[in-house]
JSON list of C-alpha atoms in Angstrom, two decimals:
[
{"chain": "A", "resi": 298, "resn": "MET", "atom": "CA", "xyz": [4.74, 8.65, -116.12]},
{"chain": "A", "resi": 299, "resn": "VAL", "atom": "CA", "xyz": [4.40, 9.84, -112.76]},
{"chain": "A", "resi": 300, "resn": "LEU", "atom": "CA", "xyz": [1.16, 9.04, -110.62]},
{"chain": "A", "resi": 301, "resn": "PRO", "atom": "CA", "xyz": [0.46, 11.69, -107.74]},
{"chain": "A", "resi": 302, "resn": "ILE", "atom": "CA", "xyz": [-0.01, 10.88, -104.55]},
{"chain": "A", "resi": 303, "resn": "MET", "atom": "CA", "xyz": [-3.55, 10.44, -103.33]},
{"chain": "A", "resi": 304, "resn": "ALA", "atom": "CA", "xyz": [-4.04, 12.21, -99.82]},
{"chain": "A", "resi": 305, "resn": "GLU", "atom": "CA", "xyz": [-4.08, 9.85, -96.64]},
{"chain": "A", "resi": 306, "resn": "PRO", "atom": "CA", "xyz": [-8.34, 11.29, -96.26]},
{"chain": "A", "resi": 307, "resn": "LYS", "atom": "CA", "xyz": [-8.58, 12.95, -93.19]},
{"chain": "A", "resi": 308, "resn": "THR", "atom": "CA", "xyz": [-12.16, 12.46, -91.99]},
{"chain": "A", "resi": 309, "resn": "PRO", "atom": "CA", "xyz": [-13.95, 8.82, -90.73]},
{"chain": "A", "resi": 310, "resn": "ASP", "atom": "CA", "xyz": [-16.26, 9.71, -94.15]},
{"chain": "A", "resi": 311, "resn": "ALA", "atom": "CA", "xyz": [-13.58, 9.47, -96.27]},
{"chain": "A", "resi": 312, "resn": "ILE", "atom": "CA", "xyz": [-11.89, 6.74, -95.36]},
{"chain": "A", "resi": 313, "resn": "ALA", "atom": "CA", "xyz": [-15.07, 5.20, -95.37]},
{"chain": "A", "resi": 314, "resn": "ALA", "atom": "CA", "xyz": [-15.74, 6.08, -99.73]},
{"chain": "A", "resi": 315, "resn": "GLU", "atom": "CA", "xyz": [-12.45, 6.83, -100.01]},
{"chain": "A", "resi": 316, "resn": "VAL", "atom": "CA", "xyz": [-10.61, 3.77, -99.14]},
{"chain": "A", "resi": 317, "resn": "LEU", "atom": "CA", "xyz": [-13.37, 1.27, -96.95]},
{"chain": "A", "resi": 318, "resn": "ALA", "atom": "CA", "xyz": [-15.12, 0.79, -99.62]},
{"chain": "A", "resi": 319, "resn": "PRO", "atom": "CA", "xyz": [-13.15, -0.47, -102.26]},
{"chain": "A", "resi": 320, "resn": "LEU", "atom": "CA", "xyz": [-11.58, -2.58, -99.74]},
{"chain": "A", "resi": 321, "resn": "LEU", "atom": "CA", "xyz": [-14.38, -4.33, -98.99]},
{"chain": "A", "resi": 322, "resn": "ASN", "atom": "CA", "xyz": [-16.42, -4.38, -101.88]},
{"chain": "A", "resi": 323, "resn": "PRO", "atom": "CA", "xyz": [-17.06, -7.91, -102.43]},
{"chain": "A", "resi": 324, "resn": "ALA", "atom": "CA", "xyz": [-16.72, -7.60, -106.62]},
{"chain": "A", "resi": 325, "resn": "LYS", "atom": "CA", "xyz": [-12.69, -6.72, -105.69]},
{"chain": "A", "resi": 326, "resn": "VAL", "atom": "CA", "xyz": [-13.06, -8.70, -103.25]},
{"chain": "A", "resi": 327, "resn": "ALA", "atom": "CA", "xyz": [-14.12, -11.90, -105.67]},
{"chain": "A", "resi": 328, "resn": "THR", "atom": "CA", "xyz": [-11.12, -11.26, -107.58]},
{"chain": "A", "resi": 329, "resn": "LEU", "atom": "CA", "xyz": [-8.44, -12.06, -104.70]},
{"chain": "A", "resi": 330, "resn": "LYS", "atom": "CA", "xyz": [-5.88, -14.52, -106.01]},
{"chain": "A", "resi": 331, "resn": "GLY", "atom": "CA", "xyz": [-2.88, -16.67, -104.10]},
{"chain": "A", "resi": 332, "resn": "ASP", "atom": "CA", "xyz": [-3.22, -18.39, -100.27]},
{"chain": "A", "resi": 333, "resn": "ARG", "atom": "CA", "xyz": [-5.32, -16.43, -97.99]},
{"chain": "A", "resi": 334, "resn": "PRO", "atom": "CA", "xyz": [-5.68, -13.61, -99.50]},
{"chain": "A", "resi": 335, "resn": "ILE", "atom": "CA", "xyz": [-8.23, -11.64, -97.75]},
{"chain": "A", "resi": 336, "resn": "ASN", "atom": "CA", "xyz": [-5.97, -12.14, -95.02]},
{"chain": "A", "resi": 337, "resn": "ALA", "atom": "CA", "xyz": [-4.16, -8.84, -95.50]},
{"chain": "A", "resi": 338, "resn": "ARG", "atom": "CA", "xyz": [-7.66, -7.26, -96.72]},
{"chain": "A", "resi": 339, "resn": "PHE", "atom": "CA", "xyz": [-8.33, -7.76, -93.18]},
{"chain": "A", "resi": 340, "resn": "TYR", "atom": "CA", "xyz": [-6.16, -6.27, -91.58]},
{"chain": "A", "resi": 341, "resn": "ARG", "atom": "CA", "xyz": [-5.96, -3.19, -93.73]},
{"chain": "A", "resi": 342, "resn": "VAL", "atom": "CA", "xyz": [-10.14, -2.51, -93.40]},
{"chain": "A", "resi": 343, "resn": "LEU", "atom": "CA", "xyz": [-9.26, -2.63, -89.35]},
{"chain": "A", "resi": 344, "resn": "TYR", "atom": "CA", "xyz": [-6.20, -0.57, -89.28]},
{"chain": "A", "resi": 345, "resn": "TRP", "atom": "CA", "xyz": [-8.01, 2.17, -91.65]},
{"chain": "A", "resi": 346, "resn": "THR", "atom": "CA", "xyz": [-11.51, 1.78, -89.42]},
{"chain": "A", "resi": 347, "resn": "GLU", "atom": "CA", "xyz": [-8.82, 1.45, -86.60]},
{"chain": "A", "resi": 348, "resn": "THR", "atom": "CA", "xyz": [-8.01, 5.40, -87.85]},
{"chain": "A", "resi": 349, "resn": "ALA", "atom": "CA", "xyz": [-11.67, 6.73, -88.36]},
{"chain": "A", "resi": 350, "resn": "ARG", "atom": "CA", "xyz": [-12.26, 5.63, -85.27]},
{"chain": "A", "resi": 351, "resn": "ARG", "atom": "CA", "xyz": [-9.36, 7.42, -84.32]},
{"chain": "A", "resi": 352, "resn": "MET", "atom": "CA", "xyz": [-11.39, 10.43, -85.79]},
{"chain": "A", "resi": 353, "resn": "GLY", "atom": "CA", "xyz": [-14.01, 10.25, -84.24]},
{"chain": "A", "resi": 354, "resn": "GLY", "atom": "CA", "xyz": [-16.70, 7.58, -86.24]},
{"chain": "A", "resi": 355, "resn": "ASP", "atom": "CA", "xyz": [-18.17, 4.95, -84.16]},
{"chain": "A", "resi": 356, "resn": "PRO", "atom": "CA", "xyz": [-16.38, 1.89, -86.63]},
{"chain": "A", "resi": 357, "resn": "SER", "atom": "CA", "xyz": [-20.54, 0.34, -87.48]},
{"chain": "A", "resi": 358, "resn": "THR", "atom": "CA", "xyz": [-21.80, 2.85, -88.92]},
{"chain": "A", "resi": 359, "resn": "VAL", "atom": "CA", "xyz": [-18.32, 3.76, -90.58]},
{"chain": "A", "resi": 360, "resn": "ILE", "atom": "CA", "xyz": [-17.77, 0.57, -91.94]},
{"chain": "A", "resi": 361, "resn": "GLN", "atom": "CA", "xyz": [-22.56, 0.46, -93.33]},
{"chain": "A", "resi": 362, "resn": "ALA", "atom": "CA", "xyz": [-20.76, 3.95, -94.74]},
{"chain": "A", "resi": 363, "resn": "ALA", "atom": "CA", "xyz": [-18.17, 2.06, -96.42]},
{"chain": "A", "resi": 364, "resn": "GLN", "atom": "CA", "xyz": [-21.02, -0.60, -98.04]},
{"chain": "A", "resi": 365, "resn": "SER", "atom": "CA", "xyz": [-22.67, 1.56, -98.57]},
{"chain": "A", "resi": 366, "resn": "ALA", "atom": "CA", "xyz": [-20.75, 3.27, -101.00]},
{"chain": "A", "resi": 367, "resn": "ALA", "atom": "CA", "xyz": [-19.68, 0.23, -102.01]},
{"chain": "A", "resi": 368, "resn": "ALA", "atom": "CA", "xyz": [-23.26, -0.54, -103.09]},
{"chain": "A", "resi": 369, "resn": "TYR", "atom": "CA", "xyz": [-23.59, -3.42, -100.89]},
{"chain": "A", "resi": 370, "resn": "GLY", "atom": "CA", "xyz": [-26.37, -4.73, -97.48]},
{"chain": "A", "resi": 371, "resn": "GLY", "atom": "CA", "xyz": [-28.21, -7.69, -96.88]},
{"chain": "A", "resi": 372, "resn": "ALA", "atom": "CA", "xyz": [-27.36, -9.66, -93.88]},
{"chain": "A", "resi": 373, "resn": "MET", "atom": "CA", "xyz": [-23.51, -10.09, -95.41]},
{"chain": "A", "resi": 374, "resn": "ALA", "atom": "CA", "xyz": [-23.25, -6.53, -94.70]},
{"chain": "A", "resi": 375, "resn": "ASP", "atom": "CA", "xyz": [-24.40, -7.35, -91.33]},
{"chain": "A", "resi": 376, "resn": "GLU", "atom": "CA", "xyz": [-22.44, -9.88, -90.67]},
{"chain": "A", "resi": 377, "resn": "ASP", "atom": "CA", "xyz": [-19.29, -8.51, -92.62]},
{"chain": "A", "resi": 378, "resn": "ARG", "atom": "CA", "xyz": [-19.92, -4.61, -90.39]},
{"chain": "A", "resi": 379, "resn": "GLN", "atom": "CA", "xyz": [-20.29, -7.10, -87.14]},
{"chain": "A", "resi": 380, "resn": "ALA", "atom": "CA", "xyz": [-17.32, -9.73, -87.78]},
{"chain": "A", "resi": 381, "resn": "ILE", "atom": "CA", "xyz": [-14.60, -6.58, -88.82]},
{"chain": "A", "resi": 382, "resn": "VAL", "atom": "CA", "xyz": [-16.38, -4.48, -85.70]},
{"chain": "A", "resi": 383, "resn": "ARG", "atom": "CA", "xyz": [-15.44, -8.38, -83.23]},
{"chain": "A", "resi": 384, "resn": "SER", "atom": "CA", "xyz": [-11.92, -8.39, -84.58]},
{"chain": "A", "resi": 385, "resn": "LEU", "atom": "CA", "xyz": [-11.47, -4.58, -82.60]},
{"chain": "A", "resi": 386, "resn": "ASN", "atom": "CA", "xyz": [-12.54, -4.59, -80.29]},
{"chain": "A", "resi": 387, "resn": "SER", "atom": "CA", "xyz": [-10.18, -8.47, -80.48]},
{"chain": "A", "resi": 388, "resn": "LEU", "atom": "CA", "xyz": [-7.31, -6.16, -81.08]},
{"chain": "A", "resi": 389, "resn": "THR", "atom": "CA", "xyz": [-7.74, -3.60, -78.67]},
{"chain": "A", "resi": 390, "resn": "ALA", "atom": "CA", "xyz": [-8.56, -5.15, -75.64]},
{"chain": "A", "resi": 391, "resn": "LEU", "atom": "CA", "xyz": [-5.75, -7.11, -76.39]},
{"chain": "A", "resi": 392, "resn": "GLY", "atom": "CA", "xyz": [-3.55, -4.41, -76.65]},
{"chain": "A", "resi": 393, "resn": "CYS", "atom": "CA", "xyz": [-1.98, -3.48, -80.84]},
{"chain": "A", "resi": 394, "resn": "LEU", "atom": "CA", "xyz": [-2.74, -1.32, -82.15]},
{"chain": "A", "resi": 395, "resn": "THR", "atom": "CA", "xyz": [0.31, 0.16, -80.88]},
{"chain": "A", "resi": 396, "resn": "PRO", "atom": "CA", "xyz": [2.43, 2.28, -83.20]},
{"chain": "A", "resi": 397, "resn": "GLU", "atom": "CA", "xyz": [4.12, -0.15, -84.34]},
{"chain": "A", "resi": 398, "resn": "GLY", "atom": "CA", "xyz": [0.63, -2.34, -84.70]},
{"chain": "A", "resi": 399, "resn": "MET", "atom": "CA", "xyz": [-1.49, 0.04, -86.87]},
{"chain": "A", "resi": 400, "resn": "GLU", "atom": "CA", "xyz": [2.01, 0.33, -89.40]},
{"chain": "A", "resi": 401, "resn": "ARG", "atom": "CA", "xyz": [1.75, -3.81, -89.18]},
{"chain": "A", "resi": 402, "resn": "LEU", "atom": "CA", "xyz": [-1.98, -3.35, -89.70]},
{"chain": "A", "resi": 403, "resn": "ARG", "atom": "CA", "xyz": [-1.12, -0.25, -92.29]},
{"chain": "A", "resi": 404, "resn": "SER", "atom": "CA", "xyz": [0.52, -2.93, -94.50]},
{"chain": "A", "resi": 405, "resn": "GLY", "atom": "CA", "xyz": [-1.69, -5.98, -94.24]},
{"chain": "A", "resi": 406, "resn": "GLY", "atom": "CA", "xyz": [0.56, -7.44, -91.67]},
{"chain": "A", "resi": 407, "resn": "SER", "atom": "CA", "xyz": [0.22, -9.30, -88.18]},
{"chain": "A", "resi": 408, "resn": "PRO", "atom": "CA", "xyz": [0.80, -7.29, -85.39]},
{"chain": "A", "resi": 409, "resn": "THR", "atom": "CA", "xyz": [1.78, -8.50, -82.14]},
{"chain": "A", "resi": 410, "resn": "VAL", "atom": "CA", "xyz": [0.45, -8.97, -78.66]},
{"chain": "A", "resi": 411, "resn": "THR", "atom": "CA", "xyz": [1.04, -6.50, -75.81]},
{"chain": "A", "resi": 412, "resn": "ARG", "atom": "CA", "xyz": [-1.17, -7.12, -72.90]},
{"chain": "A", "resi": 413, "resn": "GLY", "atom": "CA", "xyz": [-2.77, -10.85, -70.91]},
{"chain": "A", "resi": 414, "resn": "GLU", "atom": "CA", "xyz": [-1.93, -14.13, -71.34]},
{"chain": "A", "resi": 415, "resn": "HIS", "atom": "CA", "xyz": [-0.64, -14.41, -74.89]},
{"chain": "A", "resi": 416, "resn": "THR", "atom": "CA", "xyz": [1.87, -11.44, -74.56]},
{"chain": "A", "resi": 417, "resn": "GLY", "atom": "CA", "xyz": [4.79, -11.38, -77.07]},
{"chain": "A", "resi": 418, "resn": "ASP", "atom": "CA", "xyz": [2.08, -13.96, -79.21]},
{"chain": "A", "resi": 419, "resn": "SER", "atom": "CA", "xyz": [1.52, -12.05, -83.19]},
{"chain": "A", "resi": 420, "resn": "ILE", "atom": "CA", "xyz": [-2.07, -11.85, -84.45]},
{"chain": "A", "resi": 421, "resn": "GLU", "atom": "CA", "xyz": [-3.42, -14.27, -86.92]},
{"chain": "A", "resi": 422, "resn": "ILE", "atom": "CA", "xyz": [-6.72, -14.12, -89.02]},
{"chain": "A", "resi": 423, "resn": "ASP", "atom": "CA", "xyz": [-8.31, -18.17, -88.18]},
{"chain": "A", "resi": 424, "resn": "HIS", "atom": "CA", "xyz": [-10.97, -19.18, -89.87]},
{"chain": "A", "resi": 425, "resn": "ILE", "atom": "CA", "xyz": [-14.09, -19.35, -88.61]},
{"chain": "A", "resi": 426, "resn": "LEU", "atom": "CA", "xyz": [-14.96, -22.57, -90.41]},
{"chain": "A", "resi": 427, "resn": "PRO", "atom": "CA", "xyz": [-11.43, -23.43, -91.51]},
{"chain": "A", "resi": 428, "resn": "CYS", "atom": "CA", "xyz": [-11.05, -22.90, -95.17]},
{"chain": "A", "resi": 429, "resn": "ALA", "atom": "CA", "xyz": [-10.86, -26.63, -95.38]},
{"chain": "A", "resi": 430, "resn": "ILE", "atom": "CA", "xyz": [-14.15, -27.97, -94.28]},
{"chain": "A", "resi": 431, "resn": "VAL", "atom": "CA", "xyz": [-15.72, -24.58, -95.96]},
{"chain": "A", "resi": 432, "resn": "PRO", "atom": "CA", "xyz": [-13.77, -23.69, -98.97]},
{"chain": "A", "resi": 433, "resn": "GLU", "atom": "CA", "xyz": [-16.75, -21.07, -99.43]},
{"chain": "A", "resi": 434, "resn": "LEU", "atom": "CA", "xyz": [-15.54, -19.22, -97.61]},
{"chain": "A", "resi": 435, "resn": "ALA", "atom": "CA", "xyz": [-12.67, -18.93, -97.81]},
{"chain": "A", "resi": 436, "resn": "ALA", "atom": "CA", "xyz": [-12.20, -15.26, -98.90]},
{"chain": "A", "resi": 437, "resn": "ARG", "atom": "CA", "xyz": [-15.98, -13.23, -97.06]},
{"chain": "A", "resi": 438, "resn": "PHE", "atom": "CA", "xyz": [-15.19, -10.83, -94.04]},
{"chain": "A", "resi": 439, "resn": "TYR", "atom": "CA", "xyz": [-17.60, -13.02, -91.92]},
{"chain": "A", "resi": 440, "resn": "ASN", "atom": "CA", "xyz": [-15.54, -15.41, -91.74]},
{"chain": "A", "resi": 441, "resn": "LEU", "atom": "CA", "xyz": [-13.28, -13.98, -90.09]},
{"chain": "A", "resi": 442, "resn": "GLU", "atom": "CA", "xyz": [-11.64, -12.90, -86.63]},
{"chain": "A", "resi": 443, "resn": "ALA", "atom": "CA", "xyz": [-8.35, -11.34, -85.05]},
{"chain": "A", "resi": 444, "resn": "MET", "atom": "CA", "xyz": [-6.69, -13.70, -82.83]},
{"chain": "A", "resi": 445, "resn": "PRO", "atom": "CA", "xyz": [-3.52, -14.58, -81.75]},
{"chain": "A", "resi": 446, "resn": "GLY", "atom": "CA", "xyz": [-1.63, -16.55, -83.40]},
{"chain": "A", "resi": 447, "resn": "THR", "atom": "CA", "xyz": [-0.74, -20.10, -80.87]},
{"chain": "A", "resi": 448, "resn": "LEU", "atom": "CA", "xyz": [-4.77, -20.16, -80.58]},
{"chain": "A", "resi": 449, "resn": "ASN", "atom": "CA", "xyz": [-4.80, -20.24, -84.01]},
{"chain": "A", "resi": 450, "resn": "GLN", "atom": "CA", "xyz": [-2.95, -23.34, -84.30]},
{"chain": "A", "resi": 451, "resn": "ALA", "atom": "CA", "xyz": [-4.12, -24.63, -81.68]},
{"chain": "A", "resi": 452, "resn": "LYS", "atom": "CA", "xyz": [-7.79, -24.62, -82.55]},
{"chain": "A", "resi": 453, "resn": "ALA", "atom": "CA", "xyz": [-6.83, -25.76, -86.57]},
{"chain": "A", "resi": 454, "resn": "ASP", "atom": "CA", "xyz": [-9.13, -26.68, -88.18]},
{"chain": "A", "resi": 455, "resn": "LYS", "atom": "CA", "xyz": [-11.30, -28.20, -85.52]},
{"chain": "A", "resi": 456, "resn": "ILE", "atom": "CA", "xyz": [-14.88, -27.39, -86.07]},
{"chain": "A", "resi": 457, "resn": "THR", "atom": "CA", "xyz": [-16.96, -26.69, -81.96]},
{"chain": "A", "resi": 458, "resn": "LYS", "atom": "CA", "xyz": [-20.68, -26.86, -81.13]},
{"chain": "A", "resi": 459, "resn": "ARG", "atom": "CA", "xyz": [-19.69, -22.80, -81.58]},
{"chain": "A", "resi": 460, "resn": "GLU", "atom": "CA", "xyz": [-18.73, -23.09, -85.52]},
{"chain": "A", "resi": 461, "resn": "VAL", "atom": "CA", "xyz": [-21.67, -25.60, -86.06]},
{"chain": "A", "resi": 462, "resn": "GLU", "atom": "CA", "xyz": [-24.12, -22.96, -84.34]},
{"chain": "A", "resi": 463, "resn": "PHE", "atom": "CA", "xyz": [-22.21, -20.09, -85.86]},
{"chain": "A", "resi": 464, "resn": "ALA", "atom": "CA", "xyz": [-22.46, -22.81, -89.94]},
{"chain": "A", "resi": 465, "resn": "ARG", "atom": "CA", "xyz": [-25.99, -23.29, -89.40]},
{"chain": "A", "resi": 466, "resn": "ARG", "atom": "CA", "xyz": [-27.41, -19.04, -88.67]},
{"chain": "A", "resi": 467, "resn": "LEU", "atom": "CA", "xyz": [-25.73, -18.06, -91.55]},
{"chain": "A", "resi": 468, "resn": "LEU", "atom": "CA", "xyz": [-27.72, -21.15, -93.67]},
{"chain": "A", "resi": 469, "resn": "ARG", "atom": "CA", "xyz": [-30.34, -19.54, -92.63]},
{"chain": "A", "resi": 470, "resn": "ILE", "atom": "CA", "xyz": [-29.25, -16.61, -93.70]},
{"chain": "A", "resi": 471, "resn": "GLY", "atom": "CA", "xyz": [-28.02, -17.65, -96.73]},
{"chain": "A", "resi": 472, "resn": "LEU", "atom": "CA", "xyz": [-24.71, -16.49, -96.42]},
{"chain": "A", "resi": 473, "resn": "LEU", "atom": "CA", "xyz": [-22.91, -20.83, -96.62]},
{"chain": "A", "resi": 474, "resn": "SER", "atom": "CA", "xyz": [-24.83, -23.22, -98.37]},
{"chain": "A", "resi": 475, "resn": "ALA", "atom": "CA", "xyz": [-26.41, -27.24, -97.25]},
{"chain": "A", "resi": 476, "resn": "ASP", "atom": "CA", "xyz": [-23.20, -28.75, -98.38]},
{"chain": "A", "resi": 477, "resn": "GLY", "atom": "CA", "xyz": [-20.90, -26.33, -96.41]},
{"chain": "A", "resi": 478, "resn": "LEU", "atom": "CA", "xyz": [-23.03, -26.83, -93.63]},
{"chain": "A", "resi": 479, "resn": "ALA", "atom": "CA", "xyz": [-22.82, -30.95, -93.73]},
{"chain": "A", "resi": 480, "resn": "ALA", "atom": "CA", "xyz": [-19.26, -30.98, -94.08]},
{"chain": "A", "resi": 481, "resn": "ALA", "atom": "CA", "xyz": [-18.88, -28.46, -90.68]},
{"chain": "A", "resi": 482, "resn": "GLU", "atom": "CA", "xyz": [-21.73, -30.82, -89.41]},
{"chain": "A", "resi": 483, "resn": "THR", "atom": "CA", "xyz": [-20.09, -33.77, -90.91]},
{"chain": "A", "resi": 484, "resn": "LYS", "atom": "CA", "xyz": [-16.12, -32.66, -89.33]},
{"chain": "A", "resi": 485, "resn": "ALA", "atom": "CA", "xyz": [-17.60, -31.65, -86.13]},
{"chain": "A", "resi": 486, "resn": "GLY", "atom": "CA", "xyz": [-19.52, -35.57, -85.77]},
{"chain": "A", "resi": 487, "resn": "VAL", "atom": "CA", "xyz": [-22.78, -34.01, -86.42]},
{"chain": "A", "resi": 488, "resn": "ALA", "atom": "CA", "xyz": [-25.57, -36.59, -86.23]},
{"chain": "A", "resi": 489, "resn": "ASP", "atom": "CA", "xyz": [-28.57, -34.36, -86.35]},
{"chain": "A", "resi": 490, "resn": "LYS", "atom": "CA", "xyz": [-29.45, -30.93, -86.50]}
]
């Protein structure tokens, strides 16, 4: 049996409902398997968000519509939306949204930096709170950010004041456990809040 080829969505609203909603759906994300499978999905989310932007859609509004279609909201939706828009802005600033970069993103791959001091470097998806330290956030969009590979590799699993503050904020809004915060603070060498 040959399956029909789906038509490419032609409006930002269609992208939100038909493509981004399934990609962002927390129930589907929870079923991902393998080593960092959310990374390829995050690249595809960035591709479709940029595609909607090029059609005249506001990235934050498009993501919010997709989240609504996927029936999730609250703090997690807010944090996911901010992380996606922040990474899309980074890719724009780094010159990654060339035709070649967009094709790489569409297939779940890493685009190349074409602007600035990291020109020629591949983009990598960084887990702000490293999976090795806070595994509960391994498959959370809000824990991801796109950055040049050399910066990601230099960061490795270090946790600085920035990451500890991020972890504390996530705990306050209910997106990180007390154990996750304790692991981040221990890794950073923070004794007191």
